[in-house]
Coordinates of C-alpha atoms and ligand atoms in Angstrom, one line a residue:
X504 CA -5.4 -36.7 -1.3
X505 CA -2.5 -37.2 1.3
X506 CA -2.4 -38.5 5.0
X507 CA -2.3 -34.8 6.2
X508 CA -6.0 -33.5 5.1
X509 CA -8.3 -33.6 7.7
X510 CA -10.3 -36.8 8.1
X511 CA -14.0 -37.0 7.7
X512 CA -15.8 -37.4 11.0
X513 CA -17.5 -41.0 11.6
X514 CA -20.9 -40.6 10.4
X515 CA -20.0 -37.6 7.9
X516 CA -21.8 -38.7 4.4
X517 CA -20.9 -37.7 1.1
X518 CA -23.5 -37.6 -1.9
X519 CA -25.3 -36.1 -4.4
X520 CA -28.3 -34.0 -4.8
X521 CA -31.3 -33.9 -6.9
X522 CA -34.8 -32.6 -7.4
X523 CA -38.1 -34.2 -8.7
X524 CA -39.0 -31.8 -11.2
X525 CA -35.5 -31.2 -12.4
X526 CA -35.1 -35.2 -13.7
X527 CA -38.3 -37.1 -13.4
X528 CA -40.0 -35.5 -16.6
X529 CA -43.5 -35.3 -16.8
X530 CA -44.7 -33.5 -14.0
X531 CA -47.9 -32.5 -15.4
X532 CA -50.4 -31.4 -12.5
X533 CA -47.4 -29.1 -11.6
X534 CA -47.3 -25.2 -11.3
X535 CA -43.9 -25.5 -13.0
X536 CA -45.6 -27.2 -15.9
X537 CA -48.2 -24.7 -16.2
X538 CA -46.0 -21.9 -16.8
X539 CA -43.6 -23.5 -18.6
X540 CA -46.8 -24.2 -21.8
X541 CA -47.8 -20.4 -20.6
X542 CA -44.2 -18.8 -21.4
X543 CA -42.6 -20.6 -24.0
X544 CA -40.9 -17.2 -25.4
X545 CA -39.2 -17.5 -22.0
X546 CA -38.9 -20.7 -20.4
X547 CA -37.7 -24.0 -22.1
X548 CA -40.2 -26.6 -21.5
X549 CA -39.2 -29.8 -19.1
X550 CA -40.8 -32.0 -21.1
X551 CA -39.8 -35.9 -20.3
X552 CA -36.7 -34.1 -17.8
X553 CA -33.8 -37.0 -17.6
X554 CA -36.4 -39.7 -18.0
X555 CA -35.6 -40.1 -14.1
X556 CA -39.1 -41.3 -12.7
X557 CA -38.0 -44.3 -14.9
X558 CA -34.3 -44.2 -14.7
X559 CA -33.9 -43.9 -10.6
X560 CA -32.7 -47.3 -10.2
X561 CA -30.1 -46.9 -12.7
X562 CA -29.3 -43.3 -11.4
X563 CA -28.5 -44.5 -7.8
X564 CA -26.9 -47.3 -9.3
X565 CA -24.4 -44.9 -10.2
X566 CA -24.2 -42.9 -7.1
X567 CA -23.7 -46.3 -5.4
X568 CA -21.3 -47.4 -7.5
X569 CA -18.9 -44.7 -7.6
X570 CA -18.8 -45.0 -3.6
X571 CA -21.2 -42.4 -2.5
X572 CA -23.3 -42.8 0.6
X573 CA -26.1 -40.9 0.1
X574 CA -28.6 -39.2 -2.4
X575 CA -30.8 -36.4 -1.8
X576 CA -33.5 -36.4 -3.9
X577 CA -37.6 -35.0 -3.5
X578 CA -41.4 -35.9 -3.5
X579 CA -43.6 -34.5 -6.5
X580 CA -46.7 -33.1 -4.4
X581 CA -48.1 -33.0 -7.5
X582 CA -47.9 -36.4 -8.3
X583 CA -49.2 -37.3 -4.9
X584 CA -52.1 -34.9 -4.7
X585 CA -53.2 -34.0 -8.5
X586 CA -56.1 -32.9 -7.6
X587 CA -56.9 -31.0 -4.3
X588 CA -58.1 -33.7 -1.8
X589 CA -57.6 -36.8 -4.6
X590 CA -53.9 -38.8 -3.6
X591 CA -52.6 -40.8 -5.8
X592 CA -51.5 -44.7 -3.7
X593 CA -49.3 -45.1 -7.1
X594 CA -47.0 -42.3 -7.2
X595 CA -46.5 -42.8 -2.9
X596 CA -45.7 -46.4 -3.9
X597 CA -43.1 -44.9 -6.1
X598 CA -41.5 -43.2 -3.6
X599 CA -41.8 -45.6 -1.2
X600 CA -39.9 -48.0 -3.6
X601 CA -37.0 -45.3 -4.0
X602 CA -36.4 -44.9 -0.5
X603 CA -36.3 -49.0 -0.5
X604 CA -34.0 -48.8 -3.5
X605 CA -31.4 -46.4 -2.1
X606 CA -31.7 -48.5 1.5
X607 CA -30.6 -51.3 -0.8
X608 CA -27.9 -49.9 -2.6
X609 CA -26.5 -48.7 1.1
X610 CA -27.6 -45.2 0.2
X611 CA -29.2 -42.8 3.1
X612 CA -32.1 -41.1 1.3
X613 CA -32.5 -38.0 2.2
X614 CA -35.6 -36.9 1.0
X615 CA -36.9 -33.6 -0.2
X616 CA -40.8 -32.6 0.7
X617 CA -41.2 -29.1 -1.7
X618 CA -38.3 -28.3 -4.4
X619 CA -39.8 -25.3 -5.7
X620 CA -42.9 -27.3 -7.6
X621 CA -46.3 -26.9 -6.1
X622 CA -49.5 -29.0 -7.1
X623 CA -51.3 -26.5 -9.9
X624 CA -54.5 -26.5 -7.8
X625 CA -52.7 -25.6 -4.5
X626 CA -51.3 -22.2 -6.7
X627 CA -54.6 -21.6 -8.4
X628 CA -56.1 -21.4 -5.1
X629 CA -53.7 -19.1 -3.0
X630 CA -50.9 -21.0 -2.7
X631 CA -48.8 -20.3 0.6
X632 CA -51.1 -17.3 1.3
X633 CA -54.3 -18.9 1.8
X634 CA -55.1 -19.6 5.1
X635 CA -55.5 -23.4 5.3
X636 CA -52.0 -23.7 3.6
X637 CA -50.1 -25.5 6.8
X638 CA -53.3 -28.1 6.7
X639 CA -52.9 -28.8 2.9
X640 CA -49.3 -29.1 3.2
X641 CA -50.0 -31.5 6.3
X642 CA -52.5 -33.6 4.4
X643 CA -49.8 -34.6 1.7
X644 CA -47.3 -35.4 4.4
X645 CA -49.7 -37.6 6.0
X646 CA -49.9 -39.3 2.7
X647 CA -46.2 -39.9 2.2
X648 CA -46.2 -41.4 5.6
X649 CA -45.4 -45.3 3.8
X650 CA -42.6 -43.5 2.5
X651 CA -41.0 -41.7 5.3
X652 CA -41.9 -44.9 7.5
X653 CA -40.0 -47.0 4.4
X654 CA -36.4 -45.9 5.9
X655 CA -36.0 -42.3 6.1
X656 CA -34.2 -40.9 8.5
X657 CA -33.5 -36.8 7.8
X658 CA -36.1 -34.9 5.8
X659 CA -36.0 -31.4 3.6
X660 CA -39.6 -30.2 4.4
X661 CA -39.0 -27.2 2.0
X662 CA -36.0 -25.9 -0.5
X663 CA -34.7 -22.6 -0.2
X664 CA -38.0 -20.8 1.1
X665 CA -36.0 -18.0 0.9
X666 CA -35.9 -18.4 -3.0
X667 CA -39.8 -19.5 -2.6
X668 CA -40.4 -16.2 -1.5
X669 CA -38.5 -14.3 -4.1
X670 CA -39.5 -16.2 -7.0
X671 CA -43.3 -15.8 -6.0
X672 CA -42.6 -12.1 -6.4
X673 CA -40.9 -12.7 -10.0
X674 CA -44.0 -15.4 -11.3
X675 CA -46.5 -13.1 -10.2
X676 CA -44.9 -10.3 -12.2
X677 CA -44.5 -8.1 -8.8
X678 CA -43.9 -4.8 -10.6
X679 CA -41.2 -3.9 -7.5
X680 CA -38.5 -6.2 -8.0
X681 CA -36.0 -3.1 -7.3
X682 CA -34.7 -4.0 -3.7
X683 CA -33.9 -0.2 -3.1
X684 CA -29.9 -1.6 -2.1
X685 CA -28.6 -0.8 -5.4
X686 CA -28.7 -4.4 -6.6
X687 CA -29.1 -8.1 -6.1
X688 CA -31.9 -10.4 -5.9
X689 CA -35.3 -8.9 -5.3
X690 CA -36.3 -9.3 -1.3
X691 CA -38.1 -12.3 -0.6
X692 CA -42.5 -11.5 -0.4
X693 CA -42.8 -10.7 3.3
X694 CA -46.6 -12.6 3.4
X695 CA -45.3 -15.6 1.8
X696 CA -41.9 -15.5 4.3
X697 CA -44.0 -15.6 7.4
X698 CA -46.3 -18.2 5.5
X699 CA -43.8 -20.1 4.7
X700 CA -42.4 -20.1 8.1
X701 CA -45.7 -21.3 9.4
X702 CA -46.1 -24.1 7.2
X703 CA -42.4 -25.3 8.0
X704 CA -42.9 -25.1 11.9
X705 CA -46.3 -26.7 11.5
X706 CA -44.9 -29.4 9.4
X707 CA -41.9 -30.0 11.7
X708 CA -44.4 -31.0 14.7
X709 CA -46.6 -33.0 13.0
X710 CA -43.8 -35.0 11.5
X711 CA -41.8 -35.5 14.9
X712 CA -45.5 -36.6 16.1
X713 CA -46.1 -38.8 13.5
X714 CA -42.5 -40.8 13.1
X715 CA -40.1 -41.1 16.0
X716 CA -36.8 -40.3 15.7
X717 CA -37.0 -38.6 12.1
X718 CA -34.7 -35.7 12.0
X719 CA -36.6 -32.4 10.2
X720 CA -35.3 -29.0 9.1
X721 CA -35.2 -26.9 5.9
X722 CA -32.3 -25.9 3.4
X723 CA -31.8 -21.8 2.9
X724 CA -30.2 -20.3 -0.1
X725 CA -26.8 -19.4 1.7
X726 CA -25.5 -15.8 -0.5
X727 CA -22.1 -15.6 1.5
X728 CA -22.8 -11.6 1.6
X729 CA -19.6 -9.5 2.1
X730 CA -19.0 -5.8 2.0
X731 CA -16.0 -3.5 0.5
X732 CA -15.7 0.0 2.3
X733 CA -18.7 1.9 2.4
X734 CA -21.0 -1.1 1.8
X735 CA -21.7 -2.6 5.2
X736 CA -25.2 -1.2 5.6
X737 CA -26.3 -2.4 2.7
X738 CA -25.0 -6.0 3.4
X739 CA -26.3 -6.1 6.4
X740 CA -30.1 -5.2 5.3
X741 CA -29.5 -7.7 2.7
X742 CA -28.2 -10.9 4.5
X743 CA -31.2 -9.9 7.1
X744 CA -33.8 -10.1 4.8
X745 CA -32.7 -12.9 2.2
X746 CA -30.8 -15.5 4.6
X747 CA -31.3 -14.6 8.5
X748 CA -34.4 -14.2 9.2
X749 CA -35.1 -17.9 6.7
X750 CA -31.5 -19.4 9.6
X751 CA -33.6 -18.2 12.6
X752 CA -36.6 -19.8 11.7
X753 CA -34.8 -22.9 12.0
X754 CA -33.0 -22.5 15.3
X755 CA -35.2 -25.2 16.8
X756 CA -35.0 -27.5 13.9
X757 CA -32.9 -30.8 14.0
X758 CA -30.8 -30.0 11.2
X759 CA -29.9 -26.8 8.6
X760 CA -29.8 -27.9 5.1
X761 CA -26.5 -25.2 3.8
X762 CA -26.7 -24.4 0.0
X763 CA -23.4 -22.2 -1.2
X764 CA -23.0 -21.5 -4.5
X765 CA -21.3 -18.3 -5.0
X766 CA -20.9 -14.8 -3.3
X767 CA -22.9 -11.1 -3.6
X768 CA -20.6 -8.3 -2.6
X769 CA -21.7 -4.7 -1.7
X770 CA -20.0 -1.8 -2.0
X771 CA -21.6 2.3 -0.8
X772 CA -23.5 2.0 -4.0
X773 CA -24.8 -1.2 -4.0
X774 CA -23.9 -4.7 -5.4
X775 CA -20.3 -4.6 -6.8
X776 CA -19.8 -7.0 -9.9
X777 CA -16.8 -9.2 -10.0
X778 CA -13.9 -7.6 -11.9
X779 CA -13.2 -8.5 -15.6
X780 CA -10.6 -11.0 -15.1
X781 CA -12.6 -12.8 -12.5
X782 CA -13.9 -16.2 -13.4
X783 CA -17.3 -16.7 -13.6
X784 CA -19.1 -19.8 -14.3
X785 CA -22.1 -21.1 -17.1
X786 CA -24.4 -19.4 -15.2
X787 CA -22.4 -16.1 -15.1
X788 CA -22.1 -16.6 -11.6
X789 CA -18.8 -15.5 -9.9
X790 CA -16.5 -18.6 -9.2
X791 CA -15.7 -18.6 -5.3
X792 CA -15.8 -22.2 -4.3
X793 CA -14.8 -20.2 -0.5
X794 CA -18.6 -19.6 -0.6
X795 CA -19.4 -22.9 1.1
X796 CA -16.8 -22.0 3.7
X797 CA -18.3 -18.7 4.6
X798 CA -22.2 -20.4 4.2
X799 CA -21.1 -23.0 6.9
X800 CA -19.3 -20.5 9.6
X801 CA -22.5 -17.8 9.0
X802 CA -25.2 -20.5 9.7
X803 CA -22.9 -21.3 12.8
X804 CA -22.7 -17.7 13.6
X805 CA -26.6 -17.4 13.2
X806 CA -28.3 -20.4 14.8
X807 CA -25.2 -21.5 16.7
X808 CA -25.8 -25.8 18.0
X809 CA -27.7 -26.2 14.7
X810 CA -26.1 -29.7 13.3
X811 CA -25.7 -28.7 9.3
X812 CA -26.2 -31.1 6.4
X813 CA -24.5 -29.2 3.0
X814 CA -27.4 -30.3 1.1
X815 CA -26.2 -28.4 -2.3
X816 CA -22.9 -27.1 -3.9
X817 CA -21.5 -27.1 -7.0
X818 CA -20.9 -25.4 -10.3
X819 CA -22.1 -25.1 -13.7
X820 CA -19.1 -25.6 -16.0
X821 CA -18.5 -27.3 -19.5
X822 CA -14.9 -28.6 -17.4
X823 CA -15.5 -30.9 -15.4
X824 CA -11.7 -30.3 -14.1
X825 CA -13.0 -27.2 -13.2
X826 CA -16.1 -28.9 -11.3
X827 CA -13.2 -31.0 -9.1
X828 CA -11.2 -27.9 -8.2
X829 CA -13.8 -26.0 -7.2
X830 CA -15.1 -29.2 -5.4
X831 CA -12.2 -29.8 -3.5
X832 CA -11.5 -26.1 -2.8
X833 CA -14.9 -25.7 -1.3
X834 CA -14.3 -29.0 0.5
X835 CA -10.9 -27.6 1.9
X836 CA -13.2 -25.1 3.5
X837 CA -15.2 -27.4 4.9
X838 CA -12.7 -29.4 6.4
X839 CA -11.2 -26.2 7.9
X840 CA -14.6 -26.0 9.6
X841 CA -14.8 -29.4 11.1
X842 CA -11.5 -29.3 12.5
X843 CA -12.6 -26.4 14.7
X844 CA -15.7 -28.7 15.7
X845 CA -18.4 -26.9 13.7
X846 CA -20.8 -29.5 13.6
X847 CA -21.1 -30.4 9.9
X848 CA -22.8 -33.8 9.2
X849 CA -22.5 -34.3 5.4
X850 CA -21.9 -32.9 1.9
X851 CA -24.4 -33.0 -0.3
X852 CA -23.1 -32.3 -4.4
X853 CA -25.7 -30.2 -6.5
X854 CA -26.1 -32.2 -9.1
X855 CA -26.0 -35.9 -9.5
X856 CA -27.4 -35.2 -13.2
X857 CA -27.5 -32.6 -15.4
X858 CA -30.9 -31.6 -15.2
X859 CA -33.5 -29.0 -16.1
X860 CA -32.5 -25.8 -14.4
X861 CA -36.0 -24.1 -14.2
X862 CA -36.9 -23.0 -17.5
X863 CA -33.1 -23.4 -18.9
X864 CA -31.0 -26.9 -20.2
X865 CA -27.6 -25.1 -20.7
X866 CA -26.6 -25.2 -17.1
X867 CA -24.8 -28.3 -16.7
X868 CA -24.2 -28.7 -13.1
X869 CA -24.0 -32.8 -13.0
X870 CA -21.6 -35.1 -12.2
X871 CA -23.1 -37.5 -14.6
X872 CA -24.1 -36.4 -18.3
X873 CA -27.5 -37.1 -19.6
X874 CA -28.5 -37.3 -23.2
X875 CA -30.9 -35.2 -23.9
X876 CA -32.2 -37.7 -26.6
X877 CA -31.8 -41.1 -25.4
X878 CA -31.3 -40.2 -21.7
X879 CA -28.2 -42.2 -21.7
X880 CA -25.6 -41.4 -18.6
X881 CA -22.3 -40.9 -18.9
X882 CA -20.5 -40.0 -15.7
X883 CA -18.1 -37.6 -15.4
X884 CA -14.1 -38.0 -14.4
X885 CA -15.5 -35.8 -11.4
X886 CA -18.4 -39.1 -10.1
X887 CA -15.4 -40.9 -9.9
X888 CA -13.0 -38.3 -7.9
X889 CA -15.9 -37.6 -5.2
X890 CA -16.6 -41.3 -4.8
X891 CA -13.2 -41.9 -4.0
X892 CA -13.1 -38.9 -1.2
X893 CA -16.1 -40.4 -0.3
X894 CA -14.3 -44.2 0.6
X895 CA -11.1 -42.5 1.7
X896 CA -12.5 -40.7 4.1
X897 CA -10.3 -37.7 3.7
X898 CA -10.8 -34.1 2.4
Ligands
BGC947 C1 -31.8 -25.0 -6.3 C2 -31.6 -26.0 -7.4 C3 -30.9 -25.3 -8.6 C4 -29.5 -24.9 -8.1 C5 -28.6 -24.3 -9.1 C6 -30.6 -24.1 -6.0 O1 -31.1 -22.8 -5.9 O2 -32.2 -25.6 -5.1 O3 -32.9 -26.4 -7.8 O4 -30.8 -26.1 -9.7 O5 -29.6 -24.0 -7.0 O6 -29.2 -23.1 -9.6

């Protein structure tokens, strides 16, 4: 890193991301659960995760350690509300402790309401479509309260809705997955989208009523959608329906929570795959670490005053040199951004761990390596390199 790459704005934070169900292990009142005993032909089981709902302290010790300032990580509803209307006092002493820990550690927590996982009960009985579901989400937010009130400052109520929204199509085995644009990810269930939106407006005020001062806003799947001649249309209907619409809902919020991973590309017949000799990483996805770039000035372009928090980015790769160049490429990007005063207010890496990626353990998107036996850590050469641009304050 040399004196001439742009500087990181006072306040900027650098850390890494997580999610409950991904690492803690054990999540057994979950939805996730459920269909992971239901499907094992298709889904590998979570089972005891990275151990993490033991591990954290030794988890952020890392993060700490390596010179990151902050860790996104997320509440298990179901482990705060098992049973409709039954909270449990241990697991939201759990959290509260977390929050506590990272405070300690100098890490800002930024914590994560909903990562994809819902309480079984709260699926079994309509999920986001039935009608009380803003007041059942509200009634576990009003139990986290010790948690929020423990040090939290900027809260996730709800991960990539967008993706929420999709995938509820998928898990219900919605015969028309076919988006009619000639390829990509199905379109997002309309019901659940406005639900969704409810529940995340809804939750917004009765969080800024409750606690002063915390800042609240959601994280969308970001797909960096471009077109090649002839394709426009179909670009356009797509970013409308998978990204926009879930960026306008959150014009009013206090921050954007900006997840890039990769790119989707159409073409006058429909999604255009990456040429042969394009790289593409674990996950077959196609390596364009100049997805984060385009995620950032699109969100800007969309909901225009919106502060952004990159809440996730990064690659699956066996190389971990490979995880630092696309890092710092993407980074590049983001610096590019800043210096032209988009108002970007942290970077967020997805993963801290190699973790379960729903209903898969070959992905290994972490910075840190985790047995899948003994759950021992081993960080990666690329922990080290993003703690370092963390302390040097330089892109
Ligand atoms: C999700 C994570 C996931 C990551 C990589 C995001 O869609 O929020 O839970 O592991 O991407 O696929």
């Amino acid at each position: 890193m040399s004196a001439d790459t742009p500087a990181l704005p006072d306040g900027f934070i650098v850390g890494a991301s997580t999610a409950a169900h991904q690492i803690e292990g054990g999540n057994t009142a979950s939805d996730w659960w459920a269909y992971e005993q239901a499907h094992p032909d298709r889904l590998q089981p979570s089972g005891s995760a990275c151990d993490s709902f033991h591990r954290w302290p030794e988890d952020m010790d890392l993060l700490a350690a390596a010179g990151l300032q902050a860790y996104r990580f997320s509440i298990e509803w179901s482990r705060i509300e098992p049973v409709n209307g039954e909270f449990s006092d241990e697991a939201v002493e759990h959290y509260r402790r977390m929050v506590v820990g990272a405070r300690e550690r100098g890490l800002e927590p930024i914590v994560t309401l909903h990562h994809f996982t819902n309480p079984a009960w709260f699926v079994d009985g309509g999920g986001w479509l039935h009608s009380d579901a803003t007041r059942r989400f509200v009634s576990y937010l009003e139990r986290i309260a010790p948690v929020l009130d423990a040090g939290v400052e900027r809260v996730i109520t709800i991960n990539e809705p967008n993706m929420v929204a999709i995938m509820h199509r998928v898990l219900a085995g919605d015969a028309h997955l076919d988006n009619g644009l000639g390829g990509g990810l199905p379109l997002p269930h309309e019901g659940v989208r406005d639900a969704l939106i409810r529940v995340h407006q809804g939750a917004r005020e009765f969080l800024h009523t409750r606690h002063r001062g915390l800042r609240v806003g959601w994280s969308v799947a970001n797909q960096a959608v471009q077109f090649v001649d002839g394709g426009e249309e179909r670009a356009s209907a797509y970013r409308e329906a998978i990204e926009d619409v879930w960026l306008r809902a959150a014009a009013e919020d206090d921050h954007i929570g900006v997840q890039a991973y990769t790119r989707t590309v159409f073409g006058p017949e429909g999604k255009v795959e990456p040429e042969a000799h394009v790289a593409r990483t674990t996950t077959g996805w196609e390596y364009y670490p100049a997805a984060l770039e385009e995620a950032i000035r699109h969100t800007a372009d969309v909901i225009p005053g919106v502060p952004m928090l990159v809440t996730e980015n990064g690659i699956s790769t066996r190389d971990d040199s490979q995880r630092i160049a696309y890092t710092r490429d993407a980074l590049q990007g983001l610096g590019r951004c800043l210096e032209e005063g988009i108002d970007v207010r942290g970077y967020l890496h997805w993963s801290l761990l190699d973790n379960f990626e729903w209903g898969n353990w070959e992905p290994t998107f972490g910075l840190i390596a985790v047995d899948r036996e003994t759950f021992a850590r081993t960080p990666k050469p690329s922990l080290a390199w993003l703690g370092a641009l963390a302390a040097d304050r330089r892109l």
